[in-house]
PDB file of C-alpha atoms in Angstrom:
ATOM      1  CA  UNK Q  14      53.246 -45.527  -1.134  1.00 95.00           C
ATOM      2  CA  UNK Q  15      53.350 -44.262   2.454  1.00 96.00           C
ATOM      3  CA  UNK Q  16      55.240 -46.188   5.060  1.00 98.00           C
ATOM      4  CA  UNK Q  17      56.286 -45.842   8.385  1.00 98.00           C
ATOM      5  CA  UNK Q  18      59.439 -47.729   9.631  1.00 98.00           C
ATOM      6  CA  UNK Q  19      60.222 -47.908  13.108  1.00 97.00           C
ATOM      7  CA  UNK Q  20      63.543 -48.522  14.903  1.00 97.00           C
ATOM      8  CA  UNK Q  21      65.500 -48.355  18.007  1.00 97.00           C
ATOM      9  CA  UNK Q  22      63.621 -50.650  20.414  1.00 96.00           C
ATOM     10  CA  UNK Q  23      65.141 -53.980  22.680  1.00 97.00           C
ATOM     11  CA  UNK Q  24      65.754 -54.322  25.993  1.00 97.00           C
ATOM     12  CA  UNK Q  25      66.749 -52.164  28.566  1.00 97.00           C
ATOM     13  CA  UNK Q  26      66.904 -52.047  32.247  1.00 97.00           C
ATOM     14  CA  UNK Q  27      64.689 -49.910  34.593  1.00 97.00           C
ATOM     15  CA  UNK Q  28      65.278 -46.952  35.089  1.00 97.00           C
ATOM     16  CA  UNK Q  29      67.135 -45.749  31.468  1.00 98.00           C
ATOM     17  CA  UNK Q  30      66.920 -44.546  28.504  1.00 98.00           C
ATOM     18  CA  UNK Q  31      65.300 -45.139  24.831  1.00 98.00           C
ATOM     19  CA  UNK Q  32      65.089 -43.409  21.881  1.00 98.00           C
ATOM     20  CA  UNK Q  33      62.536 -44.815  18.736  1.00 98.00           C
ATOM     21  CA  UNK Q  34      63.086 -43.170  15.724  1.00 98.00           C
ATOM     22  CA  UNK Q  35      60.042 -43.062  12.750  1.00 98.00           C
ATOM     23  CA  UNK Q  36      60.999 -42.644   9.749  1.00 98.00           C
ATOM     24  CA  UNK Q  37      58.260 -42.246   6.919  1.00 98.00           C
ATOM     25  CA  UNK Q  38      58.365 -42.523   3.836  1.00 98.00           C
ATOM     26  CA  UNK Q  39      55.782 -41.655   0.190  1.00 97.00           C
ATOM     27  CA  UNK Q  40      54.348 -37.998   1.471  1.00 97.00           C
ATOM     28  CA  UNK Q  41      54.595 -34.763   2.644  1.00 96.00           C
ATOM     29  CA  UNK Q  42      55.846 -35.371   6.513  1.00 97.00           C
ATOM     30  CA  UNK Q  43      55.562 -31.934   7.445  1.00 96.00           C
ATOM     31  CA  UNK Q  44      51.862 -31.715   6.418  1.00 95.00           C
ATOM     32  CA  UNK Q  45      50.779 -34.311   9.095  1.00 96.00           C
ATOM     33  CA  UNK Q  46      50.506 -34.506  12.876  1.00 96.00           C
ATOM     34  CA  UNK Q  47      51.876 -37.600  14.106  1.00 97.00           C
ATOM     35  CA  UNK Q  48      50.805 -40.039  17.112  1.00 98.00           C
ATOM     36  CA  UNK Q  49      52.681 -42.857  18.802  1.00 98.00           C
ATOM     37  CA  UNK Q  50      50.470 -45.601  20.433  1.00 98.00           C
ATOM     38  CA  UNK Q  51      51.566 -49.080  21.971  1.00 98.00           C
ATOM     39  CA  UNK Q  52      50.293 -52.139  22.605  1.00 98.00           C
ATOM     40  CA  UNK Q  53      51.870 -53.956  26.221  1.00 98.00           C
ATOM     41  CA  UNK Q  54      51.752 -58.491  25.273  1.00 96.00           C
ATOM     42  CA  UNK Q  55      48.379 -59.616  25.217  1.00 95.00           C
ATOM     43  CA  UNK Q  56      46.534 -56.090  25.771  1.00 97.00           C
ATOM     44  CA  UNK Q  57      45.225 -53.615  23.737  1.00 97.00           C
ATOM     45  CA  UNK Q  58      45.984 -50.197  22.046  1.00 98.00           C
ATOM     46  CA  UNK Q  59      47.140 -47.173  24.436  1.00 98.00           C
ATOM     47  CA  UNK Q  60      47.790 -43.925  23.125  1.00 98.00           C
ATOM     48  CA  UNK Q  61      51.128 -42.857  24.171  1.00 98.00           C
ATOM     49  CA  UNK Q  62      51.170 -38.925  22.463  1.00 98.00           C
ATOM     50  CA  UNK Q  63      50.947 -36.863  19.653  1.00 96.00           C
ATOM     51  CA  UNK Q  64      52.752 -33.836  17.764  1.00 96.00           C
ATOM     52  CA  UNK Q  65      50.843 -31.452  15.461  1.00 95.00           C
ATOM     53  CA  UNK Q  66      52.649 -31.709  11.486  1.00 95.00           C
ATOM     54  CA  UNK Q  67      54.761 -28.614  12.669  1.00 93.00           C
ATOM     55  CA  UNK Q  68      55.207 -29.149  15.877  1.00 90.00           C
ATOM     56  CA  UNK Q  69      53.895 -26.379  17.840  1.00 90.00           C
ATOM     57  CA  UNK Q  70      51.038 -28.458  19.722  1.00 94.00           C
ATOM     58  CA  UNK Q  71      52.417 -32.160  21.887  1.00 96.00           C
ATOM     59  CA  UNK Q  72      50.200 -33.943  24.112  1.00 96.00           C
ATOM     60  CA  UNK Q  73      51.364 -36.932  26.375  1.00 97.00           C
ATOM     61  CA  UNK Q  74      49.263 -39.854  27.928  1.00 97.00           C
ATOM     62  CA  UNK Q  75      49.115 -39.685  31.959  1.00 97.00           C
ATOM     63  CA  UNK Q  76      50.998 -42.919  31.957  1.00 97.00           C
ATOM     64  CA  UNK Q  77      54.274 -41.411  30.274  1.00 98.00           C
ATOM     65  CA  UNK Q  78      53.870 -37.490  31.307  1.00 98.00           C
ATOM     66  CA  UNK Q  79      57.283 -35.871  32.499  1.00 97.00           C
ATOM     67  CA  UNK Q  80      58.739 -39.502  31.564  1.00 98.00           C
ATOM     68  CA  UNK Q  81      58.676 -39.506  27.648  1.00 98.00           C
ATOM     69  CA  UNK Q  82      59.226 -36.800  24.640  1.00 98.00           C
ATOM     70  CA  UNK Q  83      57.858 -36.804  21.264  1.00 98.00           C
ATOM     71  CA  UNK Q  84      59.488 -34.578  19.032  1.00 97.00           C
ATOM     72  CA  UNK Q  85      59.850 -34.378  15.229  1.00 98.00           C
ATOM     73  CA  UNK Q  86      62.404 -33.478  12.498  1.00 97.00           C
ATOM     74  CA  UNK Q  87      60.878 -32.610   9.216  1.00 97.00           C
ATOM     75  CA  UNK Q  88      63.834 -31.877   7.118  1.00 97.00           C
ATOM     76  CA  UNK Q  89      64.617 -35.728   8.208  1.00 98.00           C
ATOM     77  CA  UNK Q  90      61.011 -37.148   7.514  1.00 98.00           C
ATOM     78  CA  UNK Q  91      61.634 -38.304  10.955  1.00 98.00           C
ATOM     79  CA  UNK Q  92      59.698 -39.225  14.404  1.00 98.00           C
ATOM     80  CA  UNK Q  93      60.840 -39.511  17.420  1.00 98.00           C
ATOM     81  CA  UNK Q  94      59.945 -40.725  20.706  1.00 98.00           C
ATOM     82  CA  UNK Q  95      62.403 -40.248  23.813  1.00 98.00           C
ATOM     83  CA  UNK Q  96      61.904 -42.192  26.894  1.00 98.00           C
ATOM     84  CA  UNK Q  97      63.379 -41.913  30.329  1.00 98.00           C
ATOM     85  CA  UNK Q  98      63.190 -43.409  33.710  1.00 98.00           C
ATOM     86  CA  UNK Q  99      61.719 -46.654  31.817  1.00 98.00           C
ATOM     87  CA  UNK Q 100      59.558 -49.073  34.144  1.00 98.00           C
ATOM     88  CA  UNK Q 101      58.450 -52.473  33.600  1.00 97.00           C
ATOM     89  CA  UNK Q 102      55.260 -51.386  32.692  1.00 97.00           C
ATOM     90  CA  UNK Q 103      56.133 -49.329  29.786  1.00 98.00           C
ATOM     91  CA  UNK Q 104      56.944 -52.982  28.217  1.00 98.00           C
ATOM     92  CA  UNK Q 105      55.253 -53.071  24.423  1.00 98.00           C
ATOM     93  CA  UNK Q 106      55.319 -53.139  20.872  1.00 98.00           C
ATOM     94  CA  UNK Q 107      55.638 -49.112  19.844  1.00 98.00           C
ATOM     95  CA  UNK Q 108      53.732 -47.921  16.986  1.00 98.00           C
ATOM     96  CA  UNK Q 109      54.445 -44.720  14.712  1.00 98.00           C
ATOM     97  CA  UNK Q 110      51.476 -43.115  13.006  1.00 98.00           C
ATOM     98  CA  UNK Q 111      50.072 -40.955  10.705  1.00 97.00           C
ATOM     99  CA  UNK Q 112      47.356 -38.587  11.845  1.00 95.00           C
ATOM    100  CA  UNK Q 113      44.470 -38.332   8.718  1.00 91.00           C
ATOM    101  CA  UNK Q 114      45.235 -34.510   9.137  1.00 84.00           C
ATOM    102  CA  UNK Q 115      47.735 -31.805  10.637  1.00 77.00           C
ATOM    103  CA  UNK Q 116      46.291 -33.192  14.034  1.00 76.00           C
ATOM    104  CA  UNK Q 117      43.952 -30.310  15.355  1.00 82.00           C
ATOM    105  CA  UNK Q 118      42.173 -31.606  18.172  1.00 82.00           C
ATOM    106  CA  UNK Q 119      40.861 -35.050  16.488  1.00 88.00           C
ATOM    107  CA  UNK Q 120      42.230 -38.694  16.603  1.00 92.00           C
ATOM    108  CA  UNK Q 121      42.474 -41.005  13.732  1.00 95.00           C
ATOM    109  CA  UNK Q 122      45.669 -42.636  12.338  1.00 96.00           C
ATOM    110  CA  UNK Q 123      45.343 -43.461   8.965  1.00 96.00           C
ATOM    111  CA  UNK Q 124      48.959 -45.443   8.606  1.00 97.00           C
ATOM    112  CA  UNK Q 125      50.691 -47.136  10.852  1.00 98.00           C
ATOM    113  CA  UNK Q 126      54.658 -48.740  11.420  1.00 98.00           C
ATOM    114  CA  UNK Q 127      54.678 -52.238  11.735  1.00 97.00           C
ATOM    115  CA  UNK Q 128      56.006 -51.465  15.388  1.00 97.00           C
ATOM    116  CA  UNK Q 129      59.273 -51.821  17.786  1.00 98.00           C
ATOM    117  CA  UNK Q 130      59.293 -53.806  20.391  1.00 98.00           C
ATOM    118  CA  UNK Q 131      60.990 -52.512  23.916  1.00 98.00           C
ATOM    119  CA  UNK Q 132      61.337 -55.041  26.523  1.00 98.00           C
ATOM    120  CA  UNK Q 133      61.923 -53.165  30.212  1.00 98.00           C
ATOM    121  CA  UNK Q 134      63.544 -56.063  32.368  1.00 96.00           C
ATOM    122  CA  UNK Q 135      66.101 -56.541  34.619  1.00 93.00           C
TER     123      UNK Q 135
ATOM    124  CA  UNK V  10      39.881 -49.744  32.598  1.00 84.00           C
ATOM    125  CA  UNK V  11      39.578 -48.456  29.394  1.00 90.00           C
ATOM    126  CA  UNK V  12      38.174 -44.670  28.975  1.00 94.00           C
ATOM    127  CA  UNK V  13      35.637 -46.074  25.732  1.00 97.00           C
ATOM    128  CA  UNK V  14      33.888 -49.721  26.971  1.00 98.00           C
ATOM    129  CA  UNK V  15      33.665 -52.175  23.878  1.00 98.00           C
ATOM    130  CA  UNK V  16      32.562 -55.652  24.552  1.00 97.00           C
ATOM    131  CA  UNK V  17      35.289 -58.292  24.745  1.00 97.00           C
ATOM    132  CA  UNK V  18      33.903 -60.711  22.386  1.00 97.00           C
ATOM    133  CA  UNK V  19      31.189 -61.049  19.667  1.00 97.00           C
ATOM    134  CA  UNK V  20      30.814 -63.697  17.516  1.00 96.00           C
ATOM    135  CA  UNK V  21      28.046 -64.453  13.831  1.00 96.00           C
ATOM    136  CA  UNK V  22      28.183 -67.153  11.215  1.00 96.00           C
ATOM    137  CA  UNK V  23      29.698 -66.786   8.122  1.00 96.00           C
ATOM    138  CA  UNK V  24      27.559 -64.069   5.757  1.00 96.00           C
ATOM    139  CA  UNK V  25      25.608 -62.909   8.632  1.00 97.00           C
ATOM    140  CA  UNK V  26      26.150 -59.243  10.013  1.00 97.00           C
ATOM    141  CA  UNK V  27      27.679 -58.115  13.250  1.00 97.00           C
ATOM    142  CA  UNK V  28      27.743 -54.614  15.407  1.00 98.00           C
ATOM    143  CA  UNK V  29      30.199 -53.706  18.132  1.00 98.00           C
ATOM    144  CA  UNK V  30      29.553 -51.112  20.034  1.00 98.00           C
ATOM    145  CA  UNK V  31      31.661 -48.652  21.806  1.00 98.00           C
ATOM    146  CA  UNK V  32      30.093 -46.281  24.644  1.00 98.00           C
ATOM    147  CA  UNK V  33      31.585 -43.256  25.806  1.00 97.00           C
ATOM    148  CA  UNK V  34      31.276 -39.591  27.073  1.00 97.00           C
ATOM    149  CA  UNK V  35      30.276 -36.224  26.256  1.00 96.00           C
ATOM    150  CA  UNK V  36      34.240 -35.215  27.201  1.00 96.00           C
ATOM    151  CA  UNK V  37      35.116 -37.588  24.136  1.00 97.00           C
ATOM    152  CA  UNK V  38      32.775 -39.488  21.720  1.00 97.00           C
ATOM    153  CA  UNK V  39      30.112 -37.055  22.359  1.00 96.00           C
ATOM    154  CA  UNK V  40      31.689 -34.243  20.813  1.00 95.00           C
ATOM    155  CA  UNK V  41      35.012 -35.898  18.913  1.00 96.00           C
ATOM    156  CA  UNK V  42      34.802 -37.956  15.875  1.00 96.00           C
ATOM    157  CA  UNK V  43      35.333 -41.624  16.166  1.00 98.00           C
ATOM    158  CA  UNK V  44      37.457 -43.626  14.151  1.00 98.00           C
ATOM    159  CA  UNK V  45      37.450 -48.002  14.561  1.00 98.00           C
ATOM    160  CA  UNK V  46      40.811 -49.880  13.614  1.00 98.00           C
ATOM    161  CA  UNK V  47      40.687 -53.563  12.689  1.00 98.00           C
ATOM    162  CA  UNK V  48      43.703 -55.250  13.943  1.00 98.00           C
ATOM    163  CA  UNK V  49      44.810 -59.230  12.083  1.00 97.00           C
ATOM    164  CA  UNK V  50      46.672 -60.945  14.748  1.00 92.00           C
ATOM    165  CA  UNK V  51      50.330 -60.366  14.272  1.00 92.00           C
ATOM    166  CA  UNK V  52      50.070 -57.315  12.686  1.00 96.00           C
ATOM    167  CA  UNK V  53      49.945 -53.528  12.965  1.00 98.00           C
ATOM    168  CA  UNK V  54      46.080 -51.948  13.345  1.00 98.00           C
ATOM    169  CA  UNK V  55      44.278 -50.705  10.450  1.00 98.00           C
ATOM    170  CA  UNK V  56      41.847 -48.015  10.043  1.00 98.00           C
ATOM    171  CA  UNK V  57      38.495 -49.117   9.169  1.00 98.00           C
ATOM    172  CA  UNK V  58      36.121 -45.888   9.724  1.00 98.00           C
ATOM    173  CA  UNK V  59      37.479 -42.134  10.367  1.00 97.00           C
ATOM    174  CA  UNK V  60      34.717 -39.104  11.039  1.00 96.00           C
ATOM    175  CA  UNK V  61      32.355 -41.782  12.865  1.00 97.00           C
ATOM    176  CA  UNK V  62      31.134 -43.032   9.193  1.00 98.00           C
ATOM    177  CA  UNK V  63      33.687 -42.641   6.114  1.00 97.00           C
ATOM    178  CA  UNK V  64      35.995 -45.298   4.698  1.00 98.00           C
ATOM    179  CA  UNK V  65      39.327 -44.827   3.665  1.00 96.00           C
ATOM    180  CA  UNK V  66      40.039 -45.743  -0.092  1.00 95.00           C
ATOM    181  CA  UNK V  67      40.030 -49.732   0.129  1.00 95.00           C
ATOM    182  CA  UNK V  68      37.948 -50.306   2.840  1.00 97.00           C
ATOM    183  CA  UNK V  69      34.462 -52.713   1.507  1.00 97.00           C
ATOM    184  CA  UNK V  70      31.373 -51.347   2.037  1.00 95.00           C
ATOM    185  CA  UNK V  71      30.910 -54.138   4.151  1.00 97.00           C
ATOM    186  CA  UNK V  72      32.129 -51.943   6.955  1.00 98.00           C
ATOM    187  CA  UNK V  73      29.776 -49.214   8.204  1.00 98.00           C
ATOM    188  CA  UNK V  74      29.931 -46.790  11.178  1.00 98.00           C
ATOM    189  CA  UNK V  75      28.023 -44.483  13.004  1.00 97.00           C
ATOM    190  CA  UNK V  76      27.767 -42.081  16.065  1.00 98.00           C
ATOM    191  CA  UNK V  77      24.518 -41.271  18.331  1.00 96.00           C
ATOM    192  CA  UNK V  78      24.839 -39.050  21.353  1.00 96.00           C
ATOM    193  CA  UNK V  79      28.312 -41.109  23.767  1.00 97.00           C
ATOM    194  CA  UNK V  80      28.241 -44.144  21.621  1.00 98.00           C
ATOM    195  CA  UNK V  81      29.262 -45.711  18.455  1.00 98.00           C
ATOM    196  CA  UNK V  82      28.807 -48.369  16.242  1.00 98.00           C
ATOM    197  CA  UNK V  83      30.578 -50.691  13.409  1.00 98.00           C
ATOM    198  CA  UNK V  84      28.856 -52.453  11.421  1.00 98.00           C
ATOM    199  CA  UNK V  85      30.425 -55.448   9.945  1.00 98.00           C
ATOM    200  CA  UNK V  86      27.924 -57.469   7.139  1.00 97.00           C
ATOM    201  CA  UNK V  87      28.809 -60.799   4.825  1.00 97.00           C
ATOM    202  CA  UNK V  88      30.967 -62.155   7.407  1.00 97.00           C
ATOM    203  CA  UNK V  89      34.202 -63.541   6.094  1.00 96.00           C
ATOM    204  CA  UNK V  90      36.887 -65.883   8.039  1.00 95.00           C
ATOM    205  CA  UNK V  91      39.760 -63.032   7.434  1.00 95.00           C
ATOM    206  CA  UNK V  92      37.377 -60.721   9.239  1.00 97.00           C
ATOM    207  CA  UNK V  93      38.645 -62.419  12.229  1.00 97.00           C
ATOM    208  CA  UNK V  94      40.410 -59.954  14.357  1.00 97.00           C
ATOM    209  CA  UNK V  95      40.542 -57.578  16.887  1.00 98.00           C
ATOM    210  CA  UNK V  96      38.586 -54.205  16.776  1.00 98.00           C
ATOM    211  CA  UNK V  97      39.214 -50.650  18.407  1.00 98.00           C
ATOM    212  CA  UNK V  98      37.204 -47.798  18.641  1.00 98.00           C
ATOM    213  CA  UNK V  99      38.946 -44.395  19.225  1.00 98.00           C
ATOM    214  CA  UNK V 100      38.905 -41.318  19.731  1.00 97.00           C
ATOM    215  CA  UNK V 101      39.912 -37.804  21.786  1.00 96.00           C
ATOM    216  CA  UNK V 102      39.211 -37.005  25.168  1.00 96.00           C
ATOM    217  CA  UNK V 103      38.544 -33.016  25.170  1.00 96.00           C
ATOM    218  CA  UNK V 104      39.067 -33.802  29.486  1.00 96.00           C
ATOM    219  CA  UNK V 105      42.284 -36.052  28.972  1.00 95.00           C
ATOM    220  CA  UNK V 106      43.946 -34.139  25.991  1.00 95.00           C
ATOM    221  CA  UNK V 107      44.657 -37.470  25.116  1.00 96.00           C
ATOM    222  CA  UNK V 108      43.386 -40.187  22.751  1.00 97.00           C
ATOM    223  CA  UNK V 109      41.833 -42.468  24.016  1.00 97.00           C
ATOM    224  CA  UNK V 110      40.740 -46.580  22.867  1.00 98.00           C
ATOM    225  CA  UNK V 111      38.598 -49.123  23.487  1.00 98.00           C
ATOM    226  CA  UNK V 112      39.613 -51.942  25.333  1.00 97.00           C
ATOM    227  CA  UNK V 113      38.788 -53.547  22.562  1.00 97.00           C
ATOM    228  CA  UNK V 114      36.424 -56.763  20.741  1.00 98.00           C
ATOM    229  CA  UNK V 115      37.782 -59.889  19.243  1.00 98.00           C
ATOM    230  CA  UNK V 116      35.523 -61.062  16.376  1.00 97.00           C
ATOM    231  CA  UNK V 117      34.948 -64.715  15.714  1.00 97.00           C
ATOM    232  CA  UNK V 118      33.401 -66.181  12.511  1.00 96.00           C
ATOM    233  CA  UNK V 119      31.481 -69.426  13.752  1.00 90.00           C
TER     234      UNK V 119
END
């Protein structure tokens, strides 16, 4: 069955570095865009960015622009999400998931990780 | 602020039926398809509704949802405690190039 499996989040200081990983599991990777949303404690959903199934279209949130990097490997089955220049804002539980289709302009996830959990704090 | 306004809370008795509503604009529900997630607390969101009104494979036919104009709607009939949760309405922002949620609507079964 499909799954998504998250890793790589904890707690790091302002101002570095992050990398989640994605790693799916029960279908074709390559044939679906991807998304990664998060959720800060006690708020609700924010779409973070997205990567079409081959990875020739990303689009970022305002709130991450120039900050994070979503990239994909689909020899690995693998999703990443690069972030740098962390604030204490970007606090939340990180989801993976799996655009319905290739991703073409359209946004519904139809499986999601159970999230990872990145704590900015000094 | 959320780009899509959903109200914070709605609330029915047991078996009754409940609609949440989500109001947008032409730049995204107006001409995207929307797609509600359910979302148990503790645990990951779940889609409920993709292309404004289909159900994935396991979804009851208790859930409904449809689009008119900037707004949608989910329907949500027989009431059951588990249906307890929080819901989101989403969708993309043609303006943004982004996707874009709710703020979302906790549900409570009286």
């Amino acid at each position: 069955q499909v799954q998504l499996v998250e890793s790589g989040g904890g707690v790091v200081r302002p101002g570095r570095s992050l990398r989640l990983s994605c790693a799916a599991f029960g279908f074709t990777f390559g044939d679906y865009g991807m998304h990664w949303v998060r959720q800060a404690p006690g708020k609700g959903l924010e779409w973070v960015a997205v990567v079409r199934y081959d990875g020739s279209d990303i689009y970022y949130a305002d709130s991450v622009k120039g900050r994070f990097s979503i990239s994909r490997d689909n020899s690995k089955n693998t999703l990443y999400l690069q972030m740098n220049s962390l604030r204490a804002e970007d606090t939340a539980v990180y989801y993976c998931a799996r655009d319905l289709r290739g991703w073409f302009g359209e946004f519904s996830a139809d499986y999601w990780g159970q999230g990872a959990l990145v704590t900015v704090s000094s | 602020q959320s780009v899509l306004t959903q109200p914070p809370s709605v609330s029915a008795a047991a078996g009754q039926k409940v609609t949440i509503s989500c109001s947008g604009s032409s730049s995204n529900i107006g001409n995207n398809y929307v797609s509600w997630y359910q979302q148990l607390p503790g645990t990951a969101p779940k889609l409920l509704i993709y292309d404004n009104s289909q159900r994935p494979s396991g979804i009851p036919d208790r859930f409904s949802g449809s689009k008119s104009g900037t707004s949608a709607t989910l329907g949500i009939t027989g009431l059951q405690t588990g249906d307890e949760a929080d819901y989101y309405c989403g969708t993309w922002d043609r303006s943004l190039n982004a996707g874009v949620f709710g703020g979302g609507t906790t549900l409570t079964v009286l």
